[in-house]
Amino acid sequence: MNPIVVVGSVALDSVRTPFGEAEEALGGSASYFAFSASHFAPVRIVAVVGEDFPVAHRELFDRRGIDLSGLETTAGRTFRWRGEYAAELGHAHTLETQLNVFSSFHPRLDRHHRASPFVFLANIDPELQLEVLDQMESPRLTVSDTMNYWIARKPERVLDVLRRVDVALLNEEEARALSGETQLVRAAAQLVQLGGKAVIVKKGEHGSLYATQEELFVAPAYPVSGLQDPTGAGDSFAGGFLGWLARTGRVDADSRRQAMAYGAAMASLAIEAFSPARLIAAQPTEIGDRVSTLHRMVEFRLEPLSK
Amino acid sequence: MNPIVVVGSVALDSVRTPFGEAEEALGGSASYFAFSASHFAPVRIVAVVGEDFPVAHRELFDRRGIDLSGLETTAGRTFRWRGEYAAELGHAHTLETQLNVFSSFHPRLDRHHRASPFVFLANIDPELQLEVLDQMESPRLTVSDTMNYWIARKPERVLDVLRRVDVALLNEEEARALSGETQLVRAAAQLVQLGGKAVIVKKGEHGSLYATQEELFVAPAYPVSGLQDPTGAGDSFAGGFLGWLARTGRVDADSRRQAMAYGAAMASLAIEAFSPARLIAAQPTEIGDRVSTLHRMVEFRLEPLSK
C-alpha cells in the first residue's frame, strides 16, 4: 500500500468540554491524522517533541505501526495546548498555547519521507508547508490544512500553499476568512477561483463539501450519539480522506467522493472520546458501517418530474 | 392529481437585503407555499386578506391555477410584514408586523377543502392549526410549519400539532428551541422522542434533515449563484416536498426522500428573486435539473474497506 507522510504537530493537550476533561493527553494535528490514516495505509510522522514526551504515548503510535523515524526529540518541553469548548462544541476557545520545542521546528525529511506518494501538510506555518513541498520528490497527492492564525498573519503564504497542493482543507470559519465570502459554497468556489485545484470545507455537524472547477460534492456528518470532545475532528477527517485514497491507490474524482465519506466516518469516531483513544480502538467493521450509514443517509432515487 | 389545501398567511412584504429591496410585494407563508406546490399539484388556499389586497396579486394566483375560493376578504387592511436580512442572509430581522385582518382570522374550510388529501399548516397560531386538523376528513398526509414566536408563547400547543401531523417542519433555530438540544440531529431525534412522527429541520445553506424513529435522511441545499432574498425559502421547500408527494400519490419513506430534493430545488428558486417572482416563472425542466444536480452532489459508490 502507498505510504503517507504527515508533517504537523505532536502535542500534549489539556481539554475541557461540557462532558469532561483531559490533562496532558496525547494530541496534535499529526497525531490525530496518523491514528486515523493508520486504519488505511502506512503512515510516517515528521514532527518534533521535547525530552518530556511520555514513552507511553510513543508506544501508542508503535502499536498502530506508525513510523516515528521522523519524530525528532530535542532539548526542551513538548508543544502544549490548553482549550475548552462551550455547549455548542463548535469552536475551541484556546486558553494557552506553549509552542516550546515547536517554535524552532523545521521539518527534516529523510529519503523515505521524500519518496512518499501521499503527503498531508497538517496545520503548521505555511512557510514550513512550502519547505516540505519543495523537498517532496514526485508525490501523487498532496493535501494541506491550515488555521485562522495563519490566515490572519500570512494570507499570501496560505494561498501559495493552497495553489500548490492537490487538495486544500479548511473549516468553515477559515474558508470564510480566506475567501471573503459568507456562503460556504461560494467561499469554496472563490478559493478555486483564486487557484485552488480542489478545496474541502469542513462544516462540523453540517458535514463537508468538496469543490473543484467541475465538481461539487457534499458529505453529511455521521450522527454521533455520544459526542465527547471535538478536538482532532478535522485531522481525523483528513486521515480518512487521504487514507482511503492511499489504500486504493486512486485519486480520481469518484474516489475522492468515497474518501469524503471515510473522512466523515473517522471524524465521528475521533469525537466520541477525549484524546485519540476511540480513533485508535476503531474496528474496520465499524468504519465500514459508518460509511454505509452515510451512503444511506443521502440516497434517493432520481425520478423525473413528468407531466 | 391529489389537491393540497394550505392554511396560512397571504401578506404584503417589505423586505431589504444586501442585494436590493421590495415594497409591499406579495408575500406570506401560504403564498410562497402555493406558488411552489402549484408546479406539482392543484393547490387551494385558505387565508384572509383585507379590502386593500391588489387585484394584480390575485391574478398571479389565478394564472398558476391556484384555488382562491378559501381566500376571505374582510374589512380592513391586509397583513403586512417588514424585515431585513444582514450580509449572512441567515435569519430575518423583523422591523414591523401588522397583523391587521389576520388578528381575528379563524380558518373556515368548505367541503372541498376538508376533503383535500394533502394538508399544509403554514406558520400560524398552533391553536388555529389544531382547528384545521379537527375539520379535515381523512387526509393522507398532514404537514405543519411553525415559528419561534409560537414556540416561545405556546410550546405545548406547538407540540400538540407536532404530535398530530404526519410531518413537522422547523428551521434550525426553532428545532433547537423546541427540543432543548443544540446539535440538530439530536434536536430532531428529541422531537421524534416527544411524539413527532417525522421531523424535518431546515438548515438554510446546509440543507435539510428528515428524521423518524427508523430513518435519518439529509438533503443538501441547491447551490444558488445569485441569492437575492431568503424570504419564503421554508414555505417553498414545503411546497416542493408536499407537491411531489401529492403529485405521485405516494407517501412512503423513499418518496419522502425524493420530496426533500424537490423541496430543496423549490427553495433555491424562491431565493433567487424578491417576492415569489422566480418561483412563479420556474420551468419544469429547471426544477428537474436542480433535483438531478442535488442527486449528483451526494452520490458516491459504496466500496467496502477490505483487507
Coordinates of C-alpha atoms in Angstrom, one line a residue:
Chain A
M1 CA 0.0 0.0 0.0
N2 CA 1.0 3.6 -0.6
P3 CA 2.6 5.2 2.4
I4 CA 1.5 8.6 3.6
V5 CA 3.9 11.2 5.2
V6 CA 2.3 13.7 7.6
V7 CA 4.1 16.8 8.8
G8 CA 2.4 18.6 11.7
S9 CA 2.3 18.7 15.5
V10 CA 2.6 16.1 18.2
A11 CA 1.4 17.7 21.4
L12 CA 0.1 17.4 24.9
D13 CA -3.5 18.6 25.0
S14 CA -5.5 19.7 28.1
V15 CA -9.1 20.0 27.1
R16 CA -12.3 20.7 28.9
T17 CA -15.8 20.2 27.3
P18 CA -19.2 20.0 28.9
F19 CA -18.7 16.2 29.0
G20 CA -15.4 16.0 30.8
E21 CA -11.8 16.9 30.7
A22 CA -8.4 15.6 29.8
E23 CA -5.0 16.7 31.2
E24 CA -1.8 16.5 29.0
A25 CA -3.4 13.9 26.8
L26 CA -1.7 12.9 23.5
G27 CA -2.8 15.4 20.9
G28 CA -1.6 17.4 17.9
S29 CA -2.6 17.5 14.3
A30 CA -0.1 14.9 13.1
S31 CA -1.2 12.5 15.9
Y32 CA -4.9 12.6 15.1
F33 CA -4.2 12.4 11.4
A34 CA -1.8 9.4 11.8
F35 CA -4.1 7.4 14.1
S36 CA -6.9 8.0 11.6
A37 CA -5.0 7.2 8.4
S38 CA -3.3 4.2 10.0
H39 CA -6.5 2.2 9.6
F40 CA -6.0 2.5 5.8
A41 CA -2.3 2.8 4.9
P42 CA 1.2 3.0 6.4
V43 CA 1.9 6.4 8.0
R44 CA 5.1 8.3 8.6
I45 CA 5.2 11.2 11.0
V46 CA 7.5 14.1 10.7
A47 CA 7.3 16.3 13.8
V48 CA 9.2 17.3 17.0
V49 CA 8.7 16.6 20.7
G50 CA 10.6 17.6 23.8
E51 CA 12.5 15.3 26.1
D52 CA 9.4 15.1 28.4
F53 CA 7.3 13.3 25.8
P54 CA 6.0 10.2 27.5
V55 CA 7.2 6.8 26.4
A56 CA 3.6 5.5 26.8
H57 CA 2.5 7.9 24.0
R58 CA 5.2 6.8 21.7
E59 CA 4.0 3.2 22.3
L60 CA 0.5 4.1 21.1
F61 CA 2.0 5.1 17.8
D62 CA 4.2 2.0 17.7
R63 CA 1.2 -0.3 18.3
R64 CA -0.6 1.2 15.3
G65 CA 2.5 0.6 13.2
I66 CA 3.1 4.3 12.7
D67 CA 6.7 5.2 11.6
L68 CA 8.2 7.6 14.1
S69 CA 11.7 7.8 12.4
G70 CA 10.8 11.4 11.5
L71 CA 9.8 12.3 15.1
E72 CA 12.7 14.4 16.4
T73 CA 13.3 14.7 20.1
T74 CA 15.1 17.9 21.0
A75 CA 16.0 19.6 24.3
G76 CA 13.1 21.3 25.9
R77 CA 9.4 20.7 26.5
T78 CA 6.8 19.3 24.1
F79 CA 4.3 21.6 22.4
R80 CA 1.3 22.1 24.8
W81 CA -2.2 23.3 24.1
R82 CA -5.0 24.1 26.5
G83 CA -8.5 24.7 25.4
E84 CA -12.2 24.4 26.2
Y85 CA -15.4 24.0 24.3
A86 CA -18.7 25.6 25.2
A87 CA -22.1 23.8 25.0
E88 CA -22.3 24.3 21.2
L89 CA -19.0 22.4 20.8
G90 CA -18.3 24.3 17.6
H91 CA -15.1 26.1 18.0
A92 CA -12.4 25.6 20.6
H93 CA -11.5 28.5 22.9
T94 CA -7.8 28.4 23.3
L95 CA -6.7 29.1 26.9
E96 CA -3.0 28.6 26.4
T97 CA -0.5 27.6 23.7
Q98 CA 3.1 26.8 24.6
L99 CA 5.0 26.2 21.4
N100 CA 8.1 25.1 23.3
V101 CA 10.3 22.9 21.0
F102 CA 7.8 23.5 18.1
S103 CA 8.8 27.2 17.9
S104 CA 12.1 26.4 16.1
F105 CA 10.9 23.4 14.2
H106 CA 12.0 22.9 10.6
P107 CA 10.7 19.6 9.1
R108 CA 13.6 17.3 8.1
L109 CA 12.6 14.7 5.6
D110 CA 14.6 11.6 5.1
R111 CA 14.8 9.9 1.7
H112 CA 11.9 7.6 2.5
H113 CA 9.8 10.5 3.6
R114 CA 10.5 12.5 0.5
A115 CA 9.6 9.5 -1.7
S116 CA 6.2 9.0 0.0
P117 CA 3.5 9.2 -2.7
F118 CA 0.9 10.7 -0.3
V119 CA 1.5 13.8 1.7
F120 CA -0.5 15.6 4.4
L121 CA 0.6 19.1 5.5
A122 CA -1.2 19.5 8.8
N123 CA -1.8 22.9 10.3
I124 CA 1.7 24.4 10.7
D125 CA 3.3 27.7 9.4
P126 CA 2.6 27.8 5.7
E127 CA 6.3 28.6 5.1
L128 CA 7.1 25.2 6.6
Q129 CA 4.4 23.6 4.5
L130 CA 6.1 25.1 1.4
E131 CA 9.5 23.8 2.6
V132 CA 8.1 20.3 2.8
L133 CA 6.5 20.6 -0.7
D134 CA 9.9 21.7 -2.0
Q135 CA 11.5 18.5 -0.6
M136 CA 9.0 16.0 -1.9
E137 CA 10.1 14.0 -5.0
S138 CA 7.1 13.3 -7.0
P139 CA 4.0 12.9 -4.8
R140 CA 0.8 11.5 -6.3
L141 CA -1.4 13.6 -4.0
T142 CA -0.6 16.5 -1.6
V143 CA -3.2 17.7 0.8
S144 CA -2.9 20.7 3.2
D145 CA -4.7 22.0 6.2
T146 CA -4.4 25.5 7.8
M147 CA -5.9 27.6 10.6
N148 CA -7.1 31.1 11.2
Y149 CA -3.9 32.0 13.0
W150 CA -2.0 31.7 9.7
I151 CA -4.8 33.2 7.5
A152 CA -4.6 36.3 9.7
R153 CA -0.8 36.5 9.7
K154 CA 0.3 35.1 6.4
P155 CA -2.7 35.0 4.0
E156 CA -0.5 35.2 0.9
R157 CA 1.6 32.2 2.0
V158 CA -1.6 30.3 2.9
L159 CA -2.8 31.0 -0.7
D160 CA 0.6 29.9 -2.1
V161 CA 0.1 26.5 -0.3
L162 CA -3.5 26.3 -1.5
R163 CA -2.3 26.8 -5.1
R164 CA 0.4 24.2 -4.9
V165 CA -1.3 21.3 -3.2
D166 CA -3.9 19.0 -4.9
V167 CA -6.5 19.4 -2.2
A168 CA -6.7 22.2 0.4
L169 CA -8.8 21.5 3.6
L170 CA -10.3 24.4 5.6
N171 CA -13.0 24.7 8.2
E172 CA -16.0 27.0 7.6
E173 CA -14.5 29.9 9.6
E174 CA -11.2 29.6 7.7
A175 CA -12.9 29.3 4.3
R176 CA -14.9 32.5 5.0
A177 CA -11.8 34.4 6.2
L178 CA -9.6 33.4 3.3
S179 CA -12.2 33.9 0.6
G180 CA -14.1 36.8 1.9
E181 CA -17.4 35.0 1.1
T182 CA -20.1 34.2 3.7
Q183 CA -21.9 31.4 2.0
L184 CA -19.7 28.3 2.0
V185 CA -20.4 27.0 -1.5
R186 CA -19.4 30.5 -2.8
A187 CA -16.4 30.6 -0.4
A188 CA -15.2 27.3 -1.8
A189 CA -15.8 28.4 -5.4
Q190 CA -13.9 31.6 -4.7
L191 CA -10.9 29.6 -3.4
V192 CA -10.9 27.6 -6.5
Q193 CA -11.1 30.8 -8.5
L194 CA -8.0 32.0 -6.6
G195 CA -6.1 29.0 -7.9
G196 CA -7.0 26.1 -5.6
K197 CA -7.2 22.8 -7.5
A198 CA -9.6 21.3 -5.1
V199 CA -11.0 22.7 -1.8
I200 CA -12.7 20.9 1.0
V201 CA -14.7 22.9 3.6
K202 CA -15.3 21.1 6.9
K203 CA -18.6 22.2 8.4
G204 CA -18.7 20.3 11.7
E205 CA -22.2 18.9 12.3
H206 CA -23.2 20.0 8.8
G207 CA -20.7 17.7 7.1
S208 CA -18.2 18.8 4.4
L209 CA -18.1 20.0 0.9
Y210 CA -15.7 19.3 -1.9
A211 CA -15.3 21.8 -4.8
T212 CA -13.2 21.9 -8.0
Q213 CA -13.9 23.7 -11.3
E214 CA -16.0 20.8 -12.4
E215 CA -17.3 19.2 -9.2
L216 CA -19.4 20.0 -6.2
F217 CA -19.9 17.2 -3.7
V218 CA -21.3 17.3 -0.2
A219 CA -21.0 14.6 2.5
P220 CA -23.1 14.7 5.7
A221 CA -21.5 14.3 9.1
Y222 CA -22.0 10.9 10.7
P223 CA -24.6 11.3 13.5
V224 CA -22.7 10.5 16.7
S225 CA -24.7 9.7 19.7
G226 CA -22.1 10.5 22.4
L227 CA -20.0 13.5 21.4
Q228 CA -17.3 14.0 24.0
D229 CA -14.6 16.2 22.6
P230 CA -14.3 17.7 19.1
T231 CA -10.5 18.1 19.3
G232 CA -8.9 16.5 16.3
A233 CA -12.0 16.0 14.2
G234 CA -10.6 17.9 11.2
D235 CA -7.3 16.0 11.2
S236 CA -9.1 12.7 11.7
F237 CA -11.3 13.6 8.7
A238 CA -8.1 14.3 6.7
G239 CA -6.8 10.9 7.8
G240 CA -9.8 9.1 6.5
F241 CA -9.8 11.1 3.3
L242 CA -6.1 10.6 2.4
G243 CA -6.1 7.1 4.0
W244 CA -8.8 5.9 1.6
L245 CA -7.0 7.3 -1.5
A246 CA -3.6 5.9 -0.4
R247 CA -5.2 2.5 0.3
T248 CA -6.9 2.3 -3.1
G249 CA -4.1 4.0 -5.0
R250 CA -6.7 6.0 -6.8
V251 CA -7.0 9.8 -6.8
D252 CA -9.8 10.3 -9.4
A253 CA -12.9 12.4 -8.6
D254 CA -15.2 9.5 -7.8
S255 CA -12.7 8.0 -5.4
R256 CA -12.4 11.4 -3.7
R257 CA -16.2 11.3 -3.1
Q258 CA -15.7 7.9 -1.3
A259 CA -12.8 9.4 0.6
M260 CA -15.0 12.2 1.9
A261 CA -17.3 9.6 3.4
Y262 CA -14.3 7.8 5.0
G263 CA -13.2 11.1 6.3
A264 CA -16.6 11.8 7.9
A265 CA -16.6 8.3 9.5
M266 CA -13.1 8.8 11.0
A267 CA -14.0 12.3 12.3
S268 CA -17.1 10.9 14.0
L269 CA -15.0 8.3 15.8
A270 CA -12.5 10.8 16.9
I271 CA -15.0 13.0 18.7
E272 CA -16.6 10.2 20.7
A273 CA -13.8 10.2 23.2
F274 CA -11.2 12.5 24.7
S275 CA -7.7 12.1 23.1
P276 CA -7.4 9.8 20.1
A277 CA -8.5 6.8 22.2
R278 CA -11.6 5.9 20.3
L279 CA -9.9 6.5 17.0
I280 CA -7.1 4.1 18.0
A281 CA -9.7 1.5 19.1
A282 CA -11.8 1.7 15.9
Q283 CA -12.5 -1.6 14.1
P284 CA -12.6 -1.9 10.3
T285 CA -16.2 -3.1 10.5
E286 CA -17.5 -0.1 12.4
I287 CA -15.6 2.3 10.0
G288 CA -17.4 0.4 7.1
D289 CA -20.7 0.5 8.9
R290 CA -20.5 4.3 9.3
V291 CA -19.7 4.8 5.7
S292 CA -22.7 2.6 4.7
T293 CA -24.9 4.7 7.0
L294 CA -23.6 7.9 5.4
H295 CA -24.4 6.4 2.0
R296 CA -27.9 5.5 3.0
M297 CA -28.4 9.0 4.7
V298 CA -28.2 10.8 1.3
E299 CA -29.6 8.1 -1.1
F300 CA -32.7 8.9 -3.1
R301 CA -34.0 7.6 -6.4
L302 CA -33.9 10.1 -9.2
E303 CA -37.4 10.3 -10.8
P304 CA -38.2 12.9 -13.3
L305 CA -41.0 15.5 -12.9
S306 CA -43.2 14.2 -15.8
K307 CA -46.5 15.6 -16.9
Chain B
M1 CA -53.8 14.6 -9.1
N2 CA -54.2 15.0 -5.4
P3 CA -55.2 18.5 -4.3
I4 CA -53.4 20.2 -1.5
V5 CA -55.0 22.6 0.9
V6 CA -52.8 25.2 2.6
V7 CA -53.8 27.3 5.6
G8 CA -51.5 30.3 6.3
S9 CA -50.9 33.9 5.6
V10 CA -51.2 36.0 2.4
A11 CA -49.4 39.2 3.1
L12 CA -47.7 42.3 1.8
D13 CA -44.0 42.1 2.5
S14 CA -41.5 44.9 2.5
V15 CA -38.0 43.4 2.5
R16 CA -34.5 44.7 2.4
T17 CA -31.4 42.5 1.8
P18 CA -27.9 43.5 0.8
F19 CA -29.0 42.9 -2.8
G20 CA -32.0 45.1 -3.1
E21 CA -35.4 45.8 -1.6
A22 CA -39.1 45.2 -2.3
E23 CA -42.1 47.3 -1.1
E24 CA -45.4 45.7 -0.3
A25 CA -44.6 42.8 -2.5
L26 CA -46.9 39.7 -2.5
G27 CA -45.8 37.5 0.4
G28 CA -47.0 35.3 3.2
S29 CA -46.5 31.7 4.0
A30 CA -49.5 30.4 2.1
S31 CA -48.5 32.4 -1.0
Y32 CA -44.9 31.0 -1.2
F33 CA -46.2 27.5 -0.5
A34 CA -48.9 27.7 -3.1
F35 CA -46.7 29.0 -5.9
S36 CA -44.2 26.3 -5.1
A37 CA -46.6 23.4 -4.9
S38 CA -48.6 24.6 -7.9
H39 CA -45.8 23.2 -10.1
F40 CA -46.8 19.7 -8.9
A41 CA -50.4 19.5 -7.9
P42 CA -53.6 21.6 -7.6
V43 CA -53.5 24.0 -4.6
R44 CA -56.3 25.5 -2.5
I45 CA -55.5 28.5 -0.3
V46 CA -57.4 29.1 3.0
A47 CA -56.4 32.6 4.2
V48 CA -57.6 36.1 4.8
V49 CA -56.8 39.5 3.1
G50 CA -58.1 43.0 3.6
E51 CA -60.0 45.1 1.1
D52 CA -56.7 46.7 0.0
F53 CA -55.4 43.4 -1.4
P54 CA -54.3 44.2 -5.0
V55 CA -56.2 42.6 -7.8
A56 CA -52.9 42.1 -9.6
H57 CA -51.7 39.8 -6.8
R58 CA -54.9 37.9 -7.0
E59 CA -54.3 37.4 -10.7
L60 CA -50.8 35.9 -10.0
F61 CA -52.6 33.1 -8.1
D62 CA -55.2 32.7 -10.8
R63 CA -52.6 32.3 -13.5
R64 CA -51.0 29.5 -11.6
G65 CA -54.4 27.8 -11.3
I66 CA -54.4 28.3 -7.5
D67 CA -57.9 27.9 -6.0
L68 CA -58.7 31.1 -4.1
S69 CA -62.3 30.1 -3.0
G70 CA -61.0 29.9 0.5
L71 CA -59.3 33.4 0.5
E72 CA -61.7 35.5 2.6
T73 CA -61.7 39.3 2.1
T74 CA -62.7 41.2 5.2
A75 CA -63.0 44.8 6.1
G76 CA -59.6 46.2 7.0
R77 CA -56.0 46.1 5.8
T78 CA -54.1 43.0 4.7
F79 CA -51.4 41.5 7.0
R80 CA -48.1 43.4 6.5
W81 CA -44.6 42.4 7.3
R82 CA -41.4 44.4 7.1
G83 CA -38.0 42.9 7.6
E84 CA -34.4 42.9 6.6
Y85 CA -31.5 40.5 6.2
A86 CA -27.9 41.2 7.1
A87 CA -25.0 40.0 4.9
E88 CA -25.2 36.5 6.3
L89 CA -28.8 36.2 5.0
G90 CA -29.5 33.6 7.7
H91 CA -32.3 35.0 9.8
A92 CA -34.7 37.8 9.0
H93 CA -34.7 40.8 11.4
T94 CA -38.4 41.8 11.7
L95 CA -38.8 45.5 11.7
E96 CA -42.6 45.6 11.8
T97 CA -45.5 43.2 11.9
Q98 CA -49.1 44.5 11.3
L99 CA -51.5 41.6 11.8
N100 CA -54.4 43.7 10.6
V101 CA -57.2 41.4 9.3
F102 CA -55.1 38.4 10.3
S103 CA -55.6 39.1 14.0
S104 CA -59.1 37.8 14.1
F105 CA -58.7 35.1 11.5
H106 CA -60.3 31.7 12.0
P107 CA -59.8 29.3 9.1
R108 CA -63.2 28.4 7.5
L109 CA -62.9 25.2 5.4
D110 CA -65.5 24.4 2.8
R111 CA -66.4 20.8 2.0
H112 CA -63.8 20.6 -0.8
H113 CA -61.1 21.9 1.5
R114 CA -62.0 19.4 4.2
A115 CA -61.9 16.6 1.7
S116 CA -58.4 17.5 0.4
P117 CA -56.0 14.6 0.8
F118 CA -52.9 16.7 1.4
V119 CA -52.7 19.5 4.0
F120 CA -50.1 22.1 4.8
L121 CA -50.5 24.0 8.0
A122 CA -48.2 27.0 7.4
N123 CA -46.9 29.1 10.2
I124 CA -50.0 30.4 12.1
D125 CA -51.1 30.1 15.7
P126 CA -50.9 26.4 16.7
E127 CA -54.5 26.7 18.1
L128 CA -55.7 27.5 14.6
Q129 CA -53.6 24.7 13.1
L130 CA -55.4 22.3 15.5
E131 CA -58.8 23.8 14.5
V132 CA -57.9 23.0 10.9
L133 CA -56.8 19.4 11.7
D134 CA -60.1 18.9 13.5
Q135 CA -62.0 19.9 10.4
M136 CA -60.1 17.6 8.0
E137 CA -62.0 14.5 6.9
S138 CA -59.4 11.8 6.3
P139 CA -56.2 13.4 4.9
R140 CA -53.5 11.2 3.5
L141 CA -50.7 13.5 4.7
T142 CA -50.6 16.4 7.0
V143 CA -47.6 18.7 7.3
S144 CA -47.0 21.6 9.7
D145 CA -44.7 24.5 10.0
T146 CA -44.2 26.9 12.9
M147 CA -42.0 29.7 14.1
N148 CA -40.1 30.8 17.2
Y149 CA -42.9 33.3 18.1
W150 CA -45.3 30.4 18.9
I151 CA -42.6 28.2 20.4
A152 CA -41.9 31.0 22.9
R153 CA -45.6 31.6 23.6
K154 CA -47.4 28.3 23.2
P155 CA -44.8 25.5 23.3
E156 CA -47.4 22.9 24.5
R157 CA -49.7 23.7 21.6
V158 CA -46.8 23.6 19.1
L159 CA -46.0 20.1 20.5
D160 CA -49.7 19.1 20.2
V161 CA -49.5 20.0 16.5
L162 CA -46.2 18.2 16.1
R163 CA -47.7 15.0 17.6
R164 CA -50.8 15.1 15.4
V165 CA -49.4 15.8 11.9
D166 CA -47.5 13.3 9.8
V167 CA -44.5 15.6 9.2
A168 CA -43.5 18.6 11.2
L169 CA -41.2 21.2 9.6
L170 CA -38.9 23.5 11.6
N171 CA -35.9 25.6 10.9
E172 CA -32.7 25.1 12.9
E173 CA -33.4 27.8 15.5
E174 CA -36.9 26.5 16.1
A175 CA -35.7 22.9 16.3
R176 CA -33.2 23.9 19.0
A177 CA -35.7 26.0 20.9
L178 CA -38.4 23.3 21.0
S179 CA -36.1 20.4 21.7
G180 CA -33.6 22.0 24.0
E181 CA -30.8 20.2 22.0
T182 CA -28.0 22.1 20.3
Q183 CA -26.9 19.6 17.7
L184 CA -29.6 19.3 15.0
V185 CA -29.6 15.6 14.5
R186 CA -30.1 15.3 18.3
A187 CA -32.7 18.0 18.2
A188 CA -34.7 16.1 15.5
A189 CA -34.3 12.8 17.4
Q190 CA -35.6 14.5 20.6
L191 CA -38.7 15.9 18.8
V192 CA -39.4 12.4 17.5
Q193 CA -39.0 11.2 21.1
L194 CA -41.5 13.8 22.2
G195 CA -44.0 12.2 19.8
G196 CA -43.3 13.6 16.4
K197 CA -44.0 11.0 13.7
A198 CA -41.5 12.7 11.3
V199 CA -39.5 15.9 11.7
I200 CA -37.8 17.9 9.0
V201 CA -35.2 20.5 10.1
K202 CA -34.5 23.2 7.5
K203 CA -30.8 24.3 7.8
G204 CA -30.6 27.0 5.2
E205 CA -27.3 26.8 3.2
H206 CA -26.6 23.5 5.0
G207 CA -29.7 21.8 3.5
S208 CA -32.2 19.9 5.5
L209 CA -32.6 16.7 7.5
Y210 CA -35.5 14.3 7.9
A211 CA -35.8 12.1 11.0
T212 CA -38.2 9.4 12.1
Q213 CA -37.7 6.5 14.6
E214 CA -36.3 4.5 11.7
E215 CA -34.9 7.0 9.2
L216 CA -32.3 9.7 9.0
F217 CA -32.0 11.4 5.6
V218 CA -30.2 14.6 4.7
A219 CA -30.5 16.7 1.6
P220 CA -28.1 19.4 0.6
A221 CA -29.1 22.9 -0.4
Y222 CA -29.0 23.6 -4.1
P223 CA -26.1 26.0 -4.7
V224 CA -27.7 29.2 -6.0
S225 CA -25.4 31.6 -7.7
G226 CA -27.5 34.7 -7.3
L227 CA -29.2 34.7 -3.9
Q228 CA -31.4 37.8 -3.6
D229 CA -33.9 37.4 -0.8
P230 CA -34.3 34.4 1.5
T231 CA -37.9 35.2 2.4
G232 CA -40.2 32.3 1.7
A233 CA -37.5 29.7 1.4
G234 CA -39.0 27.4 4.0
D235 CA -42.5 27.6 2.6
S236 CA -41.2 27.0 -0.9
F237 CA -39.4 24.0 0.4
A238 CA -42.6 22.7 1.9
G239 CA -44.4 23.3 -1.4
G240 CA -41.9 21.2 -3.2
F241 CA -42.0 18.5 -0.5
L242 CA -45.8 18.2 -0.4
G243 CA -46.1 18.9 -4.0
W244 CA -44.0 15.9 -5.0
L245 CA -45.9 13.6 -2.7
A246 CA -49.3 14.9 -3.9
R247 CA -48.3 14.5 -7.5
T248 CA -47.1 11.0 -7.1
G249 CA -49.8 10.0 -4.7
R250 CA -47.1 8.2 -2.6
V251 CA -46.2 9.0 1.0
D252 CA -43.7 6.2 1.7
A253 CA -40.2 6.8 3.1
D254 CA -38.4 6.6 -0.2
S255 CA -40.8 9.0 -1.8
R256 CA -40.2 11.4 1.1
R257 CA -36.5 11.3 0.3
Q258 CA -37.3 12.4 -3.3
A259 CA -39.7 15.0 -1.9
M260 CA -36.8 16.5 0.2
A261 CA -34.8 17.1 -3.0
Y262 CA -37.8 18.7 -4.7
G263 CA -38.2 20.9 -1.7
A264 CA -34.6 22.0 -1.9
A265 CA -35.0 22.7 -5.6
M266 CA -38.0 24.9 -5.0
A267 CA -36.4 26.8 -2.0
S268 CA -33.4 27.6 -4.2
L269 CA -35.7 29.1 -6.9
A270 CA -37.6 31.2 -4.4
I271 CA -34.5 32.9 -3.0
E272 CA -33.1 33.9 -6.4
A273 CA -35.5 36.9 -6.6
F274 CA -37.5 39.2 -4.4
S275 CA -41.2 38.1 -3.9
P276 CA -42.3 34.8 -5.4
A277 CA -41.5 36.0 -9.0
R278 CA -38.8 33.5 -9.7
L279 CA -40.8 30.7 -8.2
I280 CA -43.8 31.6 -10.4
A281 CA -41.6 31.7 -13.5
A282 CA -39.9 28.3 -12.8
Q283 CA -39.9 25.8 -15.6
P284 CA -40.4 22.0 -15.1
T285 CA -37.1 21.4 -16.8
E286 CA -35.1 23.6 -14.4
I287 CA -36.8 22.1 -11.4
G288 CA -35.8 18.6 -12.7
D289 CA -32.3 19.8 -13.5
R290 CA -31.8 21.1 -9.9
V291 CA -33.0 17.8 -8.5
S292 CA -30.5 15.9 -10.8
T293 CA -27.8 18.3 -9.6
L294 CA -28.7 17.6 -5.9
H295 CA -28.6 13.8 -6.7
R296 CA -25.2 14.1 -8.2
M297 CA -23.9 16.3 -5.3
V298 CA -24.3 13.5 -2.8
E299 CA -23.7 10.4 -4.9
F300 CA -20.8 8.1 -4.1
R301 CA -20.1 4.5 -4.8
L302 CA -20.1 2.3 -1.7
E303 CA -17.0 0.2 -1.6
P304 CA -16.0 -1.8 1.4
L305 CA -12.9 -1.3 3.4
S306 CA -11.3 -4.7 2.6
K307 CA -8.0 -6.0 3.8

